[in-house]
Amino acid sequence: MTIRVQLNAGSIDEIKADTVIIPVARRGKEAVGLPQGLSGIDRRLGGRISDALAAGDFRAGSGERLVVYGPRDGDIVRCILLGQGDGDSIDADALRQLGGRIGRETNRANVGRVTVVVPHGAGLTPDRSAPLLAEGALLGAYKFDRHQTSGRKTKRTGSLQITYARKLKSLASVRTKVKQSCWVAESQRQARDLSNEPPNVLYPESLAAASRRMAREVGLRCQVMAVPELEKRGYGAILAVGQGSRRPPRMITLEHGATAKRKKAGTLALIGKGITFDSGGLSLKTAGGMLEMKHDMSGASTVFGAMRAIALLDLPIHVVGVIAAAENMPSSNAYRPSDIITTGSGQTVEIVNTDAEGRVVLADALHHAVKTYTPDAMIDVATLTGAAMVAFGTAATAGLGNDEELLDEIRMAGERAGEVVWPMPLLDEHEKATRSKIADWKNSGGRVAGVSTAGAFLRGFVGDTPWVHLDIAGTGMTASTTPLHVGGGTGVGVRMLTEWVRTRCE
Ligand code: BES
Ligand code: MN
Ligand code: ZN
């Protein structure tokens, strides 16, 4: 279900809602009281909120939740108090998570019309908190239920009122910010949808079709290269990975702001690994190792989501998204360990492991972006190595590249967007490990330093372009439930990359 967020201010007593949600902060050891300005709501519930608070069970700790029901003949059915911990420490991440919990509440059956009443409080100014609460709510309400016959019956759109207990001078400007953060969050939800789709539904051509459809909706230019075009261009890397599947590969380009004026502000490129299913190929994975491999196009879905958000925000700069889509399968026509392939750049690669396919398709995508668009900066996003997952788990995305400043830009954009990028080294030794004795490169540098040797390989295909590689093998999908996430594809990177492009325009 997606949520339409509406923003109001200063009219608490006129609220019409079945469910009222109130974030409640606490101050040290003081008893938790009714937040300022909410006595009207309390009265409409027959004083039951203050009664419940007086009992002292509810400590307003972050994560705590208390439901208070109004009288049977009253107009507000229930009031949900959400603890937010100490009032002085509500930072951006906490606001997003609070939003996530609110979004989760809107998913419950029976809630009816939902209004969040935001009391006065440190860090709760509308300007700062409303966009973050809205963003969190959309992410927290996300579910992938389109393949559940029961899920098909649930409502597709809910609505959420956010009402501030204070008059606002510039409601319009806050509404604009809320609308923008909803665009970004909705784009992240669509990235999750793509990542979660099973590989019999989402394969290179259907990913291309989804890209075309999205591009039409938001005004992006979309070009899709099929096999004859890839052959003509000599893109032997993506062709090799895709040749074992009945579902042929595609290179998909999404372009925003392709005008002379926008190009003056610069050109940025976002590159996504789009392996719609990674069986490992002839270097076949184990059954267990294959389980999550429908998510192996999460880098592509991040680029898809970020491009959508960038288009909706109409950021004043030229941005190109390139998605290398292929299915990695074993078959009599599959590429083999020992094959030597020629990439679009002319460099050759000895295949030593067909399961190291991500860097192979990216070699052509990176080269294509550099040659066609000469970007000022280029970021690739890929579920590239199990090593990234081993190193950082689901908490941090591994980042490396050929430009310290660019990596810092990305890390800072991540910080603002609530995503963690952690640097990994890229040393001469790593490049040596991925050089072949009989070709220019080999596609695996062995077991040690897996993130870095994969990065060294990619660096061979970016030329002098300032470039950062983000390995989202750990962060792109998770099994755990958090306020912003229920498991499955996370859409990680959509917020960060959108934020990065936004700051490049300033
Ligand atoms: N898609 C996988 C990486 C991966 C593994 C992502 C687990 C998420 C969870 C990638 O194509 C792969 O198989 N990498 C190999 C490389 C190795 C053969 C050099 C790996 O990491 O084991
Ligand atoms: Mn693989
Ligand atoms: Zn893979």
Short mmCIF file of C-alpha atoms and ligand atoms in Angstrom, two decimals:
data_model
loop_
_atom_site.label_atom_id
_atom_site.label_comp_id
_atom_site.label_asym_id
_atom_site.label_seq_id
_atom_site.Cartn_x
_atom_site.Cartn_y
_atom_site.Cartn_z
CA MET A 1 0.00 0.00 0.00
CA THR A 2 1.26 3.45 -0.72
CA ILE A 3 0.30 6.48 1.32
CA ARG A 4 -0.85 9.93 0.34
CA VAL A 5 0.50 12.34 2.94
CA GLN A 6 -1.33 15.56 3.73
CA LEU A 7 0.02 18.31 5.91
CA ASN A 8 -1.91 20.65 8.21
CA ALA A 9 -1.10 22.97 11.06
CA GLY A 10 -2.75 24.64 14.00
CA SER A 11 -6.22 23.13 13.90
CA ILE A 12 -5.86 20.25 16.35
CA ASP A 13 -9.32 20.58 17.80
CA GLU A 14 -11.06 20.25 14.45
CA ILE A 15 -9.32 17.00 13.55
CA LYS A 16 -11.61 14.37 12.06
CA ALA A 17 -10.01 10.99 12.44
CA ASP A 18 -10.68 7.45 13.53
CA THR A 19 -7.10 6.97 14.70
CA VAL A 20 -4.92 9.68 16.17
CA ILE A 21 -1.22 8.96 16.54
CA ILE A 22 0.78 11.05 18.99
CA PRO A 23 4.57 10.87 19.32
CA VAL A 24 5.43 11.35 22.98
CA ALA A 25 8.86 12.35 24.23
CA ARG A 26 10.12 12.09 27.77
CA ARG A 27 12.32 14.35 29.79
CA GLY A 28 14.78 12.37 31.86
CA LYS A 29 13.13 10.76 34.86
CA GLU A 30 10.12 13.09 34.89
CA ALA A 31 6.68 11.49 34.72
CA VAL A 32 5.40 11.34 31.14
CA GLY A 33 2.64 13.88 30.67
CA LEU A 34 0.22 14.86 27.96
CA PRO A 35 2.18 16.80 25.33
CA GLN A 36 1.43 20.53 25.24
CA GLY A 37 -1.52 21.67 23.15
CA LEU A 38 -3.27 18.30 23.08
CA SER A 39 -5.76 18.73 25.88
CA GLY A 40 -8.56 19.15 23.31
CA ILE A 41 -7.85 15.67 21.92
CA ASP A 42 -7.70 14.26 25.43
CA ARG A 43 -11.09 15.79 26.18
CA ARG A 44 -12.57 14.21 23.05
CA LEU A 45 -11.38 10.85 24.32
CA GLY A 46 -13.07 11.50 27.65
CA GLY A 47 -9.80 12.29 29.41
CA ARG A 48 -8.59 8.75 28.89
CA ILE A 49 -5.19 9.71 27.53
CA SER A 50 -4.26 11.62 30.67
CA ASP A 51 -5.79 8.82 32.75
CA ALA A 52 -3.59 6.26 31.03
CA LEU A 53 -0.50 8.43 31.35
CA ALA A 54 -1.19 9.02 35.04
CA ALA A 55 -0.97 5.27 35.64
CA GLY A 56 2.71 5.62 34.76
CA ASP A 57 3.13 2.35 32.80
CA PHE A 58 3.99 4.16 29.59
CA ARG A 59 7.53 5.53 29.80
CA ALA A 60 7.70 6.95 26.26
CA GLY A 61 10.84 4.95 25.51
CA SER A 62 11.66 4.71 21.81
CA GLY A 63 9.75 1.70 20.55
CA GLU A 64 7.09 1.87 23.27
CA ARG A 65 3.48 1.96 22.12
CA LEU A 66 0.24 2.49 24.00
CA VAL A 67 -3.27 2.38 22.59
CA VAL A 68 -6.00 4.35 24.34
CA TYR A 69 -9.59 3.80 23.24
CA GLY A 70 -12.14 6.61 23.34
CA PRO A 71 -15.69 6.26 24.59
CA ARG A 72 -18.02 4.21 22.39
CA ASP A 73 -20.05 7.25 21.37
CA GLY A 74 -17.05 9.48 20.73
CA ASP A 75 -15.78 10.42 17.27
CA ILE A 76 -12.14 9.43 17.73
CA VAL A 77 -11.96 5.65 18.08
CA ARG A 78 -8.42 5.28 19.32
CA CYS A 79 -5.29 7.16 20.07
CA ILE A 80 -1.90 5.53 19.65
CA LEU A 81 0.94 6.97 21.71
CA LEU A 82 4.37 6.26 20.24
CA GLY A 83 7.29 6.69 22.58
CA GLN A 84 10.22 8.58 21.07
CA GLY A 85 12.70 8.45 23.93
CA ASP A 86 14.38 11.54 25.30
CA GLY A 87 12.98 14.66 23.66
CA ASP A 88 16.31 16.36 23.25
CA SER A 89 17.82 13.64 21.12
CA ILE A 90 15.46 13.39 18.16
CA ASP A 91 17.84 13.44 15.21
CA ALA A 92 17.07 12.86 11.53
CA ASP A 93 17.41 9.07 11.75
CA ALA A 94 15.09 8.92 14.75
CA LEU A 95 12.51 11.04 12.91
CA ARG A 96 12.67 8.75 9.88
CA GLN A 97 12.21 5.73 12.14
CA LEU A 98 9.33 7.35 13.96
CA GLY A 99 7.82 7.93 10.52
CA GLY A 100 8.38 4.26 9.78
CA ARG A 101 6.46 3.22 12.88
CA ILE A 102 3.65 5.56 11.91
CA GLY A 103 3.60 4.03 8.42
CA ARG A 104 3.39 0.58 9.96
CA GLU A 105 0.33 1.67 12.00
CA THR A 106 -1.46 2.87 8.87
CA ASN A 107 -1.13 -0.68 7.49
CA ARG A 108 -3.25 -2.23 10.22
CA ALA A 109 -6.74 -3.29 9.34
CA ASN A 110 -9.44 -1.13 10.88
CA VAL A 111 -7.43 2.05 11.49
CA GLY A 112 -9.76 4.17 9.31
CA ARG A 113 -8.69 7.78 8.80
CA VAL A 114 -5.31 8.31 10.45
CA THR A 115 -3.93 11.60 11.71
CA VAL A 116 -0.55 12.10 13.31
CA VAL A 117 -0.55 14.97 15.73
CA VAL A 118 2.94 16.34 16.15
CA PRO A 119 3.30 18.20 19.43
CA HIS A 120 5.69 21.04 20.18
CA GLY A 121 9.10 19.72 20.93
CA ALA A 122 12.80 19.96 20.28
CA GLY A 123 13.58 18.84 16.75
CA LEU A 124 9.92 18.69 15.80
CA THR A 125 9.67 21.89 13.81
CA PRO A 126 7.48 21.20 10.76
CA ASP A 127 10.15 22.30 8.34
CA ARG A 128 12.61 19.72 9.58
CA SER A 129 10.41 16.89 10.79
CA ALA A 130 7.52 16.70 8.30
CA PRO A 131 9.60 15.60 5.26
CA LEU A 132 11.40 12.98 7.36
CA LEU A 133 8.20 11.66 8.94
CA ALA A 134 6.56 11.40 5.51
CA GLU A 135 9.59 9.63 4.04
CA GLY A 136 9.68 7.20 6.95
CA ALA A 137 5.94 6.55 6.76
CA LEU A 138 6.08 5.57 3.10
CA LEU A 139 9.01 3.23 3.71
CA GLY A 140 7.58 1.75 6.91
CA ALA A 141 4.26 0.99 5.22
CA TYR A 142 5.96 -0.89 2.38
CA LYS A 143 4.96 -4.51 1.80
CA PHE A 144 5.57 -6.76 -1.17
CA ASP A 145 2.22 -8.48 -1.36
CA ARG A 146 1.25 -8.31 -5.00
CA HIS A 147 1.73 -12.06 -5.42
CA GLN A 148 -0.41 -12.96 -2.41
CA THR A 149 -3.98 -13.56 -3.41
CA SER A 150 -5.07 -12.09 -0.07
CA GLY A 151 -2.72 -9.13 -0.56
CA ARG A 152 -4.36 -8.33 -3.87
CA LYS A 153 -7.51 -7.47 -2.04
CA THR A 154 -5.94 -4.94 0.31
CA LYS A 155 -6.24 -1.24 -0.40
CA ARG A 156 -3.60 0.13 -2.74
CA THR A 157 -3.55 3.66 -1.34
CA GLY A 158 -4.04 4.88 2.18
CA SER A 159 -3.93 8.42 3.40
CA LEU A 160 -2.13 9.98 6.32
CA GLN A 161 -2.69 13.40 7.79
CA ILE A 162 0.20 15.03 9.60
CA THR A 163 -1.06 17.87 11.76
CA TYR A 164 1.17 20.21 13.74
CA ALA A 165 -0.03 21.62 17.02
CA ARG A 166 1.10 25.09 16.07
CA LYS A 167 0.24 27.71 13.50
CA LEU A 168 2.59 27.84 10.56
CA LYS A 169 3.71 30.83 8.55
CA SER A 170 4.87 28.93 5.50
CA LEU A 171 2.71 25.84 5.20
CA ALA A 172 3.17 25.90 1.41
CA SER A 173 6.95 25.59 1.56
CA VAL A 174 6.77 22.68 4.01
CA ARG A 175 4.16 21.02 1.79
CA THR A 176 6.56 21.27 -1.12
CA LYS A 177 9.30 19.61 0.91
CA VAL A 178 6.93 16.85 1.97
CA LYS A 179 5.91 16.27 -1.63
CA GLN A 180 9.57 16.00 -2.64
CA SER A 181 10.46 13.54 0.09
CA CYS A 182 7.41 11.48 -0.89
CA TRP A 183 8.72 11.35 -4.47
CA VAL A 184 12.04 10.02 -3.25
CA ALA A 185 10.49 7.51 -0.84
CA GLU A 186 8.02 6.31 -3.47
CA SER A 187 10.95 5.83 -5.86
CA GLN A 188 12.73 3.77 -3.22
CA ARG A 189 9.56 1.68 -2.85
CA GLN A 190 9.56 1.04 -6.59
CA ALA A 191 13.21 0.00 -6.37
CA ARG A 192 12.17 -2.48 -3.65
CA ASP A 193 9.39 -3.77 -5.87
CA LEU A 194 11.79 -4.48 -8.72
CA SER A 195 14.31 -6.12 -6.41
CA ASN A 196 11.59 -8.31 -4.89
CA GLU A 197 10.01 -9.48 -8.14
CA PRO A 198 10.79 -13.13 -8.84
CA PRO A 199 13.09 -13.92 -11.77
CA ASN A 200 10.34 -15.53 -13.85
CA VAL A 201 8.57 -12.16 -13.80
CA LEU A 202 11.57 -9.83 -13.85
CA TYR A 203 14.17 -10.68 -16.49
CA PRO A 204 16.22 -8.39 -18.76
CA GLU A 205 13.45 -7.64 -21.25
CA SER A 206 10.79 -7.10 -18.60
CA LEU A 207 13.18 -4.85 -16.67
CA ALA A 208 13.61 -2.90 -19.89
CA ALA A 209 9.82 -2.72 -20.28
CA ALA A 210 9.45 -1.48 -16.68
CA SER A 211 12.11 1.14 -17.38
CA ARG A 212 10.34 2.33 -20.51
CA ARG A 213 7.06 2.58 -18.65
CA MET A 214 8.59 4.50 -15.74
CA ALA A 215 10.50 6.78 -18.11
CA ARG A 216 7.30 7.68 -19.92
CA GLU A 217 5.57 8.48 -16.63
CA VAL A 218 8.21 10.84 -15.27
CA GLY A 219 9.68 12.25 -18.49
CA LEU A 220 13.00 10.42 -18.80
CA ARG A 221 14.51 9.33 -22.08
CA CYS A 222 14.86 5.56 -22.26
CA GLN A 223 16.91 3.56 -24.75
CA VAL A 224 17.21 -0.19 -24.76
CA MET A 225 19.96 -2.09 -26.56
CA ALA A 226 19.05 -5.63 -27.57
CA VAL A 227 21.49 -8.33 -28.70
CA PRO A 228 22.07 -7.18 -32.32
CA GLU A 229 22.99 -3.70 -31.12
CA LEU A 230 25.23 -5.09 -28.37
CA GLU A 231 26.93 -7.26 -31.00
CA LYS A 232 27.39 -4.33 -33.35
CA ARG A 233 29.08 -2.37 -30.59
CA GLY A 234 31.28 -5.29 -29.60
CA TYR A 235 29.92 -5.46 -26.07
CA GLY A 236 31.24 -8.98 -25.64
CA ALA A 237 31.18 -8.90 -21.84
CA ILE A 238 27.45 -8.46 -21.24
CA LEU A 239 26.81 -10.78 -24.21
CA ALA A 240 28.99 -13.51 -22.69
CA VAL A 241 27.23 -13.41 -19.32
CA GLY A 242 23.81 -13.39 -20.95
CA GLN A 243 24.41 -16.08 -23.58
CA GLY A 244 23.53 -19.02 -21.33
CA SER A 245 19.96 -17.86 -20.81
CA ARG A 246 16.87 -18.08 -22.99
CA ARG A 247 16.21 -14.55 -21.76
CA PRO A 248 18.70 -12.42 -23.72
CA PRO A 249 20.58 -9.50 -22.12
CA ARG A 250 19.73 -5.81 -22.44
CA MET A 251 21.62 -2.59 -21.84
CA ILE A 252 19.16 0.03 -20.63
CA THR A 253 19.82 3.78 -20.59
CA LEU A 254 17.70 6.29 -18.68
CA GLU A 255 18.56 9.91 -19.35
CA HIS A 256 17.50 13.07 -17.55
CA GLY A 257 18.16 16.65 -18.63
CA ALA A 258 19.71 15.98 -22.03
CA THR A 259 19.61 19.66 -23.00
CA ALA A 260 22.50 22.01 -23.72
CA LYS A 261 21.56 24.11 -20.70
CA ARG A 262 21.45 21.20 -18.25
CA LYS A 263 24.65 19.75 -19.66
CA LYS A 264 26.38 23.01 -18.81
CA ALA A 265 25.84 22.14 -15.14
CA GLY A 266 27.59 18.85 -15.82
CA THR A 267 26.93 15.22 -16.62
CA LEU A 268 26.68 12.49 -14.00
CA ALA A 269 26.42 8.76 -14.62
CA LEU A 270 24.82 6.09 -12.42
CA ILE A 271 25.56 2.49 -13.37
CA GLY A 272 23.64 -0.50 -12.04
CA LYS A 273 24.35 -4.24 -11.99
CA GLY A 274 21.18 -5.86 -13.28
CA ILE A 275 21.64 -9.63 -12.98
CA THR A 276 17.99 -10.66 -12.80
CA PHE A 277 18.99 -14.08 -11.50
CA ASP A 278 22.46 -15.26 -10.58
CA SER A 279 22.68 -19.05 -10.58
CA GLY A 280 26.46 -18.75 -10.79
CA GLY A 281 26.39 -20.09 -14.35
CA LEU A 282 28.56 -23.16 -14.97
CA SER A 283 30.45 -22.28 -11.77
CA LEU A 284 27.10 -23.11 -10.22
CA LYS A 285 26.14 -21.82 -6.78
CA THR A 286 24.85 -24.13 -4.06
CA ALA A 287 21.09 -24.32 -3.56
CA GLY A 288 21.43 -22.14 -0.49
CA GLY A 289 23.70 -19.67 -2.25
CA MET A 290 21.10 -19.16 -4.96
CA LEU A 291 18.27 -18.31 -2.60
CA GLU A 292 18.62 -14.54 -2.60
CA MET A 293 19.87 -14.22 -6.14
CA LYS A 294 16.68 -12.76 -7.56
CA HIS A 295 17.94 -9.64 -5.76
CA ASP A 296 21.12 -9.57 -7.84
CA MET A 297 19.65 -6.71 -9.87
CA SER A 298 19.36 -4.48 -6.81
CA GLY A 299 22.03 -2.11 -8.15
CA ALA A 300 19.91 -1.70 -11.26
CA SER A 301 16.79 -1.10 -9.18
CA THR A 302 18.66 1.57 -7.19
CA VAL A 303 19.61 3.34 -10.41
CA PHE A 304 16.00 2.97 -11.62
CA GLY A 305 14.67 4.51 -8.39
CA ALA A 306 17.24 7.30 -8.24
CA MET A 307 16.62 8.26 -11.89
CA ARG A 308 12.88 8.36 -11.21
CA ALA A 309 13.37 10.65 -8.21
CA ILE A 310 15.83 12.87 -10.09
CA ALA A 311 13.30 13.28 -12.91
CA LEU A 312 10.42 14.10 -10.55
CA LEU A 313 12.56 16.64 -8.70
CA ASP A 314 13.62 17.94 -12.11
CA LEU A 315 17.17 18.52 -10.87
CA PRO A 316 19.01 21.03 -13.07
CA ILE A 317 21.79 18.76 -14.34
CA HIS A 318 22.33 16.05 -16.96
CA VAL A 319 22.17 12.53 -15.45
CA VAL A 320 22.51 9.21 -17.25
CA GLY A 321 21.56 5.88 -15.73
CA VAL A 322 22.98 2.76 -17.37
CA ILE A 323 21.67 -0.67 -16.41
CA ALA A 324 23.45 -3.86 -17.51
CA ALA A 325 20.71 -6.51 -17.43
CA ALA A 326 21.42 -10.21 -17.94
CA GLU A 327 20.50 -13.57 -16.47
CA ASN A 328 23.45 -15.74 -15.42
CA MET A 329 22.51 -19.35 -16.24
CA PRO A 330 24.27 -22.63 -16.99
CA SER A 331 23.44 -24.20 -20.35
CA SER A 332 25.14 -25.69 -23.40
CA ASN A 333 25.44 -22.15 -24.67
CA ALA A 334 26.69 -20.63 -21.43
CA TYR A 335 30.06 -18.87 -21.18
CA ARG A 336 32.68 -21.15 -19.67
CA PRO A 337 35.43 -20.88 -17.12
CA SER A 338 38.54 -20.52 -19.37
CA ASP A 339 36.78 -18.50 -22.06
CA ILE A 340 38.60 -15.32 -23.02
CA ILE A 341 36.18 -12.59 -24.01
CA THR A 342 36.69 -9.18 -25.59
CA THR A 343 34.87 -6.33 -23.86
CA GLY A 344 33.52 -3.17 -25.51
CA SER A 345 36.64 -1.31 -24.42
CA GLY A 346 38.78 -3.75 -26.42
CA GLN A 347 40.37 -5.18 -23.28
CA THR A 348 40.22 -8.94 -22.88
CA VAL A 349 39.10 -10.92 -19.85
CA GLU A 350 39.89 -14.50 -18.95
CA ILE A 351 36.86 -16.01 -17.26
CA VAL A 352 38.06 -18.03 -14.29
CA ASN A 353 34.71 -18.18 -12.51
CA THR A 354 31.38 -17.64 -14.23
CA ASP A 355 29.92 -16.65 -10.86
CA ALA A 356 31.99 -13.45 -10.89
CA GLU A 357 29.62 -12.16 -13.58
CA GLY A 358 28.71 -8.77 -12.10
CA ARG A 359 32.05 -7.13 -12.80
CA VAL A 360 31.95 -8.57 -16.32
CA VAL A 361 28.64 -6.93 -17.29
CA LEU A 362 29.70 -3.74 -15.50
CA ALA A 363 32.88 -3.59 -17.61
CA ASP A 364 30.73 -2.91 -20.68
CA ALA A 365 28.29 -0.60 -18.88
CA LEU A 366 31.06 1.56 -17.37
CA HIS A 367 32.87 1.75 -20.69
CA HIS A 368 29.64 2.58 -22.51
CA ALA A 369 28.87 5.46 -20.13
CA VAL A 370 32.40 6.89 -20.35
CA LYS A 371 32.62 6.65 -24.13
CA THR A 372 29.11 7.91 -24.89
CA TYR A 373 28.61 10.63 -22.27
CA THR A 374 32.06 11.56 -20.84
CA PRO A 375 30.54 12.11 -17.40
CA ASP A 376 32.13 14.42 -14.81
CA ALA A 377 31.55 11.73 -12.20
CA MET A 378 30.30 8.17 -12.26
CA ILE A 379 28.90 5.94 -9.52
CA ASP A 380 28.22 2.24 -9.93
CA VAL A 381 25.98 0.26 -7.61
CA ALA A 382 26.18 -3.52 -7.48
CA THR A 383 25.46 -6.57 -5.34
CA LEU A 384 28.95 -7.55 -6.35
CA THR A 385 30.63 -9.73 -3.74
CA GLY A 386 29.74 -11.99 -0.85
CA ALA A 387 32.87 -10.47 0.69
CA ALA A 388 31.10 -7.11 1.17
CA MET A 389 28.35 -8.89 3.07
CA VAL A 390 30.87 -10.75 5.21
CA ALA A 391 32.77 -7.54 5.97
CA PHE A 392 29.90 -5.17 6.76
CA GLY A 393 26.73 -7.21 7.14
CA THR A 394 23.56 -5.29 6.41
CA ALA A 395 24.72 -2.14 8.18
CA ALA A 396 27.04 -0.49 5.66
CA THR A 397 27.62 -0.29 1.94
CA ALA A 398 31.25 -0.77 0.88
CA GLY A 399 32.65 2.15 -1.12
CA LEU A 400 35.86 2.55 -3.07
CA GLY A 401 37.04 4.37 -6.16
CA ASN A 402 39.71 6.43 -7.88
CA ASP A 403 38.81 9.81 -6.35
CA GLU A 404 38.89 10.48 -2.60
CA GLU A 405 36.85 13.66 -2.86
CA LEU A 406 34.05 11.95 -4.77
CA LEU A 407 33.96 9.12 -2.24
CA ASP A 408 33.66 11.77 0.50
CA GLU A 409 30.79 13.44 -1.36
CA ILE A 410 28.98 10.12 -1.53
CA ARG A 411 29.61 9.33 2.12
CA MET A 412 28.27 12.71 3.16
CA ALA A 413 25.22 12.39 0.93
CA GLY A 414 24.63 9.00 2.55
CA GLU A 415 24.87 10.50 5.99
CA ARG A 416 22.25 13.10 5.17
CA ALA A 417 20.00 10.47 3.62
CA GLY A 418 20.40 8.03 6.52
CA GLU A 419 22.59 5.49 4.71
CA VAL A 420 26.08 4.36 5.68
CA VAL A 421 28.94 4.01 3.18
CA TRP A 422 32.25 2.72 4.51
CA PRO A 423 35.51 2.98 2.55
CA MET A 424 37.57 0.00 1.43
CA PRO A 425 41.10 0.14 0.01
CA LEU A 426 42.02 -0.14 -3.65
CA LEU A 427 45.74 -0.88 -3.90
CA ASP A 428 48.21 -1.98 -6.58
CA GLU A 429 48.24 -5.42 -5.01
CA HIS A 430 44.49 -5.73 -5.62
CA GLU A 431 44.92 -4.94 -9.27
CA LYS A 432 47.76 -7.43 -9.57
CA ALA A 433 45.50 -10.14 -8.20
CA THR A 434 42.98 -9.62 -10.98
CA ARG A 435 45.49 -9.52 -13.86
CA SER A 436 45.68 -12.63 -16.07
CA LYS A 437 48.77 -14.35 -17.48
CA ILE A 438 47.07 -14.92 -20.83
CA ALA A 439 44.59 -12.01 -21.14
CA ASP A 440 44.45 -8.41 -19.90
CA TRP A 441 42.32 -9.31 -16.89
CA LYS A 442 40.83 -12.30 -15.16
CA ASN A 443 37.39 -11.95 -13.66
CA SER A 444 38.25 -13.15 -10.17
CA GLY A 445 41.16 -12.28 -7.95
CA GLY A 446 40.57 -15.22 -5.66
CA ARG A 447 39.16 -15.45 -2.18
CA VAL A 448 41.08 -12.75 -0.33
CA ALA A 449 40.20 -9.03 -0.44
CA GLY A 450 37.16 -9.80 -2.57
CA VAL A 451 35.64 -6.30 -2.47
CA SER A 452 38.91 -4.63 -3.40
CA THR A 453 39.98 -6.99 -6.19
CA ALA A 454 36.53 -6.63 -7.78
CA GLY A 455 36.95 -2.85 -7.46
CA ALA A 456 40.38 -2.99 -9.08
CA PHE A 457 38.90 -4.87 -12.03
CA LEU A 458 36.15 -2.25 -12.47
CA ARG A 459 38.71 0.57 -12.32
CA GLY A 460 40.21 -0.85 -15.49
CA PHE A 461 37.08 0.22 -17.39
CA VAL A 462 36.48 3.79 -16.19
CA GLY A 463 39.53 5.52 -17.69
CA ASP A 464 40.18 8.91 -16.05
CA THR A 465 36.57 9.46 -15.04
CA PRO A 466 36.19 10.21 -11.33
CA TRP A 467 34.40 7.11 -10.13
CA VAL A 468 33.04 5.42 -7.04
CA HIS A 469 31.94 1.80 -6.75
CA LEU A 470 29.32 0.88 -4.17
CA ASP A 471 29.06 -2.79 -3.23
CA ILE A 472 25.55 -3.30 -1.82
CA ALA A 473 25.72 -7.10 -1.49
CA GLY A 474 25.03 -6.71 2.24
CA THR A 475 22.72 -3.70 2.22
CA GLY A 476 20.66 -4.35 -0.92
CA MET A 477 18.54 -7.00 0.73
CA THR A 478 17.98 -8.16 4.26
CA ALA A 479 15.93 -10.68 6.15
CA SER A 480 15.48 -8.51 9.23
CA THR A 481 12.62 -6.19 10.08
CA THR A 482 13.37 -2.59 11.10
CA PRO A 483 11.06 0.44 11.36
CA LEU A 484 11.83 1.31 7.75
CA HIS A 485 11.95 -2.17 6.30
CA VAL A 486 10.20 -5.54 6.39
CA GLY A 487 12.82 -7.68 4.68
CA GLY A 488 13.62 -8.34 1.03
CA GLY A 489 14.98 -5.69 -1.32
CA THR A 490 15.80 -2.48 0.55
CA GLY A 491 16.11 0.06 -2.25
CA VAL A 492 19.35 1.17 -0.59
CA GLY A 493 21.11 3.98 -2.43
CA VAL A 494 18.03 5.64 -3.91
CA ARG A 495 17.94 8.33 -1.24
CA MET A 496 21.71 8.70 -1.13
CA LEU A 497 22.24 9.02 -4.89
CA THR A 498 19.31 11.42 -5.26
CA GLU A 499 20.76 13.50 -2.45
CA TRP A 500 24.20 13.39 -4.06
CA VAL A 501 22.88 14.58 -7.44
CA ARG A 502 20.89 17.29 -5.66
CA THR A 503 24.02 18.67 -4.02
CA ARG A 504 25.98 18.50 -7.28
CA CYS A 505 23.45 21.01 -8.66
CA GLU A 506 24.10 23.59 -5.95
N1 BES B 1 25.85 -11.79 -6.79
C1 BES B 1 27.01 -12.39 -6.21
C2 BES B 1 27.44 -11.69 -4.92
C3 BES B 1 26.50 -11.84 -3.75
C4 BES B 1 26.61 -12.92 -2.91
C5 BES B 1 25.58 -10.86 -3.48
C6 BES B 1 25.77 -13.03 -1.83
C7 BES B 1 24.74 -10.96 -2.38
C8 BES B 1 24.84 -12.06 -1.56
C9 BES B 1 28.18 -12.31 -7.18
O1 BES B 1 27.85 -12.41 -8.52
C10 BES B 1 29.07 -13.45 -6.87
O2 BES B 1 28.67 -14.56 -7.06
N2 BES B 1 30.29 -13.15 -6.41
C11 BES B 1 31.23 -14.13 -6.08
C12 BES B 1 32.55 -13.71 -6.69
C13 BES B 1 33.61 -14.76 -6.62
C14 BES B 1 33.25 -15.92 -7.52
C15 BES B 1 34.92 -14.14 -7.04
C16 BES B 1 31.35 -14.21 -4.57
O3 BES B 1 31.28 -13.16 -3.90
O4 BES B 1 31.45 -15.30 -4.04
MN MN B 2 27.69 -14.40 -9.19
ZN ZN B 3 25.96 -11.77 -9.03
#
